[in-house]
Amino acid sequence: MDYNEVLKVFLKYLPYMLFSGFMSLGWRIFLTVAVYNDSKARALVSKTAYTVFTFLFPLITGIIYLCSRNNAKTSAPKLCTSCGTTVQPDFNFCPNCNSPYLVSYEVHNANKLKSNAKTFMIVAICCFIASHMVNASYQTKFAEDLRKATSGNSSSSPYGDFKDFEDFFEQYEDQNGGNNGNDNNNDNDSAADDFNNFGNNN
């Protein structure tokens, strides 16, 4: 295996890899921010859990969130007027300070949060599409070039492409300055050995 050729292949496709990596990380982050803003606007008690799990498992959590977020309107939490803790809607006392003074939780700037969530969601979708388009554009070619580099069967081979042993032997003679006199048998054996070794390496 020619490590220089392998390095050249990686350097050739490095910009594609970096761009795809940034887009993959980008759509995950933007989706997480979108879920956070939307869950905060809907006064979800579990908005922190949704935010964390969206970053760790974006697709699965995103689908679950889309299916369950509408229930937030009927299960809005309460707010303790004494310490400001957000509590479950069925609680009658604050678990933090035991105060009975609980009021309905009013989300400030709810419309702005929902608007931000939509914006981040659109950006996340664009990053997701861009990431997969870039991956599709280079991965097949990258795998083929890497296979050639690791197998040694590339265009830079000293024997080039050959159809059979005769074709290989003609190129072998050209590479080694031809055969003369009594050296023919030895050269033939040497060429055959090189041919076999070359085939085994590929």
C-alpha positions as semicolon CSV with decimal commas, in nm:
position;residue;x (nm);y (nm);z (nm)
1;M;0,000;0,000;0,000
2;D;0,132;0,341;-0,100
3;Y;0,072;0,568;0,198
4;N;0,154;0,876;-0,008
5;E;-0,127;0,790;-0,249
6;V;-0,367;0,733;0,040
7;L;-0,271;1,070;0,188
8;K;-0,327;1,237;-0,149
9;V;-0,676;1,086;-0,168
10;F;-0,766;1,214;0,178
11;L;-0,629;1,561;0,104
12;K;-0,819;1,568;-0,223
13;Y;-1,153;1,505;-0,053
14;L;-1,077;1,685;0,275
15;P;-1,276;2,001;0,183
16;Y;-1,582;1,789;0,110
17;M;-1,543;1,605;0,441
18;L;-1,506;1,927;0,639
19;F;-1,803;2,093;0,473
20;S;-2,019;1,784;0,523
21;G;-1,909;1,761;0,887
22;F;-1,992;2,126;0,956
23;M;-2,332;2,089;0,789
24;S;-2,406;1,773;0,989
25;L;-2,316;1,947;1,314
26;G;-2,499;2,261;1,204
27;W;-2,837;2,099;1,137
28;R;-2,816;1,917;1,471
29;I;-2,747;2,241;1,659
30;F;-3,011;2,444;1,475
31;L;-3,272;2,173;1,529
32;T;-3,188;2,167;1,900
33;V;-3,227;2,545;1,927
34;A;-3,556;2,527;1,735
35;V;-3,696;2,266;1,973
36;Y;-3,583;2,468;2,274
37;N;-3,751;2,787;2,150
38;D;-4,072;2,611;2,056
39;S;-4,094;2,413;2,380
40;K;-4,028;2,728;2,580
41;A;-4,299;2,914;2,389
42;R;-4,544;2,631;2,464
43;A;-4,445;2,625;2,834
44;L;-4,338;2,263;2,832
45;V;-4,210;2,149;3,168
46;S;-3,979;1,897;2,999
47;K;-3,822;2,150;2,763
48;T;-3,473;2,083;2,904
49;A;-3,506;1,709;2,846
50;Y;-3,633;1,766;2,493
51;T;-3,343;2,000;2,424
52;V;-3,077;1,757;2,547
53;F;-3,222;1,453;2,374
54;T;-3,272;1,645;2,050
55;F;-2,900;1,714;2,034
56;L;-2,809;1,354;2,120
57;F;-3,076;1,181;1,909
58;P;-3,206;1,451;1,673
59;L;-3,427;1,255;1,434
60;I;-3,600;1,031;1,688
61;T;-3,650;1,306;1,946
62;G;-3,760;1,553;1,679
63;I;-4,035;1,318;1,562
64;I;-4,149;1,250;1,919
65;Y;-4,154;1,620;1,994
66;L;-4,359;1,705;1,687
67;C;-4,615;1,443;1,789
68;S;-4,641;1,554;2,152
69;R;-4,586;1,929;2,155
70;N;-4,953;2,019;2,102
71;N;-5,038;1,865;2,439
72;A;-4,847;2,147;2,608
73;K;-5,145;2,382;2,581
74;T;-5,362;2,156;2,795
75;S;-5,087;2,077;3,045
76;A;-4,927;2,415;3,099
77;P;-4,724;2,431;3,420
78;K;-4,781;2,661;3,712
79;L;-4,549;2,924;3,851
80;C;-4,475;2,974;4,219
81;T;-4,515;3,340;4,307
82;S;-4,289;3,302;4,610
83;C;-3,972;3,157;4,457
84;G;-4,044;3,159;4,084
85;T;-4,014;2,780;4,041
86;T;-4,202;2,619;3,754
87;V;-4,405;2,323;3,879
88;Q;-4,631;2,054;3,734
89;P;-4,990;2,162;3,662
90;D;-5,138;1,911;3,910
91;F;-4,927;2,037;4,202
92;N;-5,099;2,240;4,474
93;F;-4,780;2,331;4,657
94;C;-4,442;2,439;4,534
95;P;-4,191;2,151;4,576
96;N;-3,915;2,405;4,631
97;C;-4,059;2,629;4,905
98;N;-4,394;2,461;4,990
99;S;-4,581;2,778;4,902
100;P;-4,948;2,730;4,802
101;Y;-4,945;3,042;4,589
102;L;-4,931;2,907;4,237
103;V;-5,051;3,088;3,927
104;S;-5,080;2,992;3,561
105;Y;-4,752;3,014;3,379
106;E;-4,752;3,296;3,124
107;V;-4,492;3,271;2,854
108;H;-4,336;3,605;2,771
109;N;-4,259;3,674;2,405
110;A;-4,424;3,346;2,303
111;N;-4,485;3,463;1,947
112;K;-4,123;3,572;1,909
113;L;-4,002;3,236;2,041
114;K;-4,223;3,048;1,795
115;S;-4,096;3,267;1,511
116;N;-3,738;3,196;1,612
117;A;-3,815;2,825;1,627
118;K;-3,946;2,829;1,269
119;T;-3,638;3,016;1,148
120;F;-3,398;2,774;1,314
121;M;-3,598;2,480;1,181
122;I;-3,569;2,607;0,824
123;V;-3,194;2,657;0,864
124;A;-3,163;2,307;1,010
125;I;-3,347;2,155;0,713
126;C;-3,121;2,343;0,469
127;C;-2,809;2,219;0,648
128;F;-2,945;1,865;0,652
129;I;-3,010;1,870;0,277
130;A;-2,672;2,029;0,201
131;S;-2,492;1,768;0,411
132;H;-2,653;1,475;0,232
133;M;-2,606;1,629;-0,112
134;V;-2,233;1,675;-0,049
135;N;-2,203;1,320;0,086
136;A;-2,376;1,178;-0,219
137;S;-2,154;1,380;-0,453
138;Y;-1,817;1,255;-0,329
139;Q;-1,846;0,936;-0,122
140;T;-1,866;0,693;-0,413
141;K;-1,568;0,847;-0,591
142;F;-1,377;0,875;-0,264
143;A;-1,431;0,506;-0,187
144;E;-1,313;0,409;-0,536
145;D;-1,000;0,626;-0,520
146;L;-0,921;0,500;-0,171
147;R;-0,961;0,140;-0,284
148;K;-0,718;0,197;-0,570
149;A;-0,469;0,369;-0,340
150;T;-0,478;0,096;-0,077
151;S;-0,466;-0,190;-0,329
152;G;-0,187;-0,032;-0,533
153;N;-0,380;-0,083;-0,857
154;S;-0,379;0,281;-0,959
155;S;-0,285;0,466;-1,273
156;S;0,064;0,525;-1,129
157;S;0,145;0,149;-1,134
158;P;0,476;0,077;-1,316
159;Y;0,297;-0,190;-1,524
160;G;-0,015;0,011;-1,602
161;D;-0,338;-0,167;-1,699
162;F;-0,303;-0,507;-1,868
163;K;-0,541;-0,763;-2,017
164;D;-0,340;-1,084;-1,981
165;F;0,012;-1,217;-1,923
166;E;0,135;-1,130;-2,273
167;D;0,019;-0,773;-2,234
168;F;0,185;-0,761;-1,892
169;F;0,507;-0,916;-2,024
170;E;0,537;-0,664;-2,307
171;Q;0,514;-0,382;-2,056
172;Y;0,755;-0,567;-1,827
173;E;1,012;-0,585;-2,110
174;D;0,972;-0,215;-2,176
175;Q;1,024;-0,139;-1,809
176;N;1,335;-0,357;-1,784
177;G;1,503;-0,277;-2,116
178;G;1,407;-0,596;-2,305
179;N;1,557;-0,949;-2,297
180;N;1,879;-1,074;-2,459
181;G;2,029;-1,420;-2,538
182;N;2,042;-1,677;-2,260
183;D;1,869;-1,450;-2,011
184;N;1,528;-1,507;-2,172
185;N;1,426;-1,799;-1,952
186;N;1,536;-1,628;-1,635
187;D;1,361;-1,307;-1,739
188;N;1,046;-1,500;-1,824
189;D;1,049;-1,664;-1,482
190;S;1,114;-1,328;-1,317
191;A;0,830;-1,167;-1,511
192;A;0,596;-1,451;-1,418
193;D;0,689;-1,413;-1,051
194;D;0,631;-1,038;-1,068
195;F;0,299;-1,095;-1,241
196;N;0,185;-1,340;-0,974
197;N;0,300;-1,114;-0,695
198;F;0,127;-0,820;-0,858
199;G;-0,195;-1,020;-0,890
200;N;-0,181;-1,139;-0,529
201;N;-0,141;-0,782;-0,406
202;N;-0,458;-0,678;-0,586
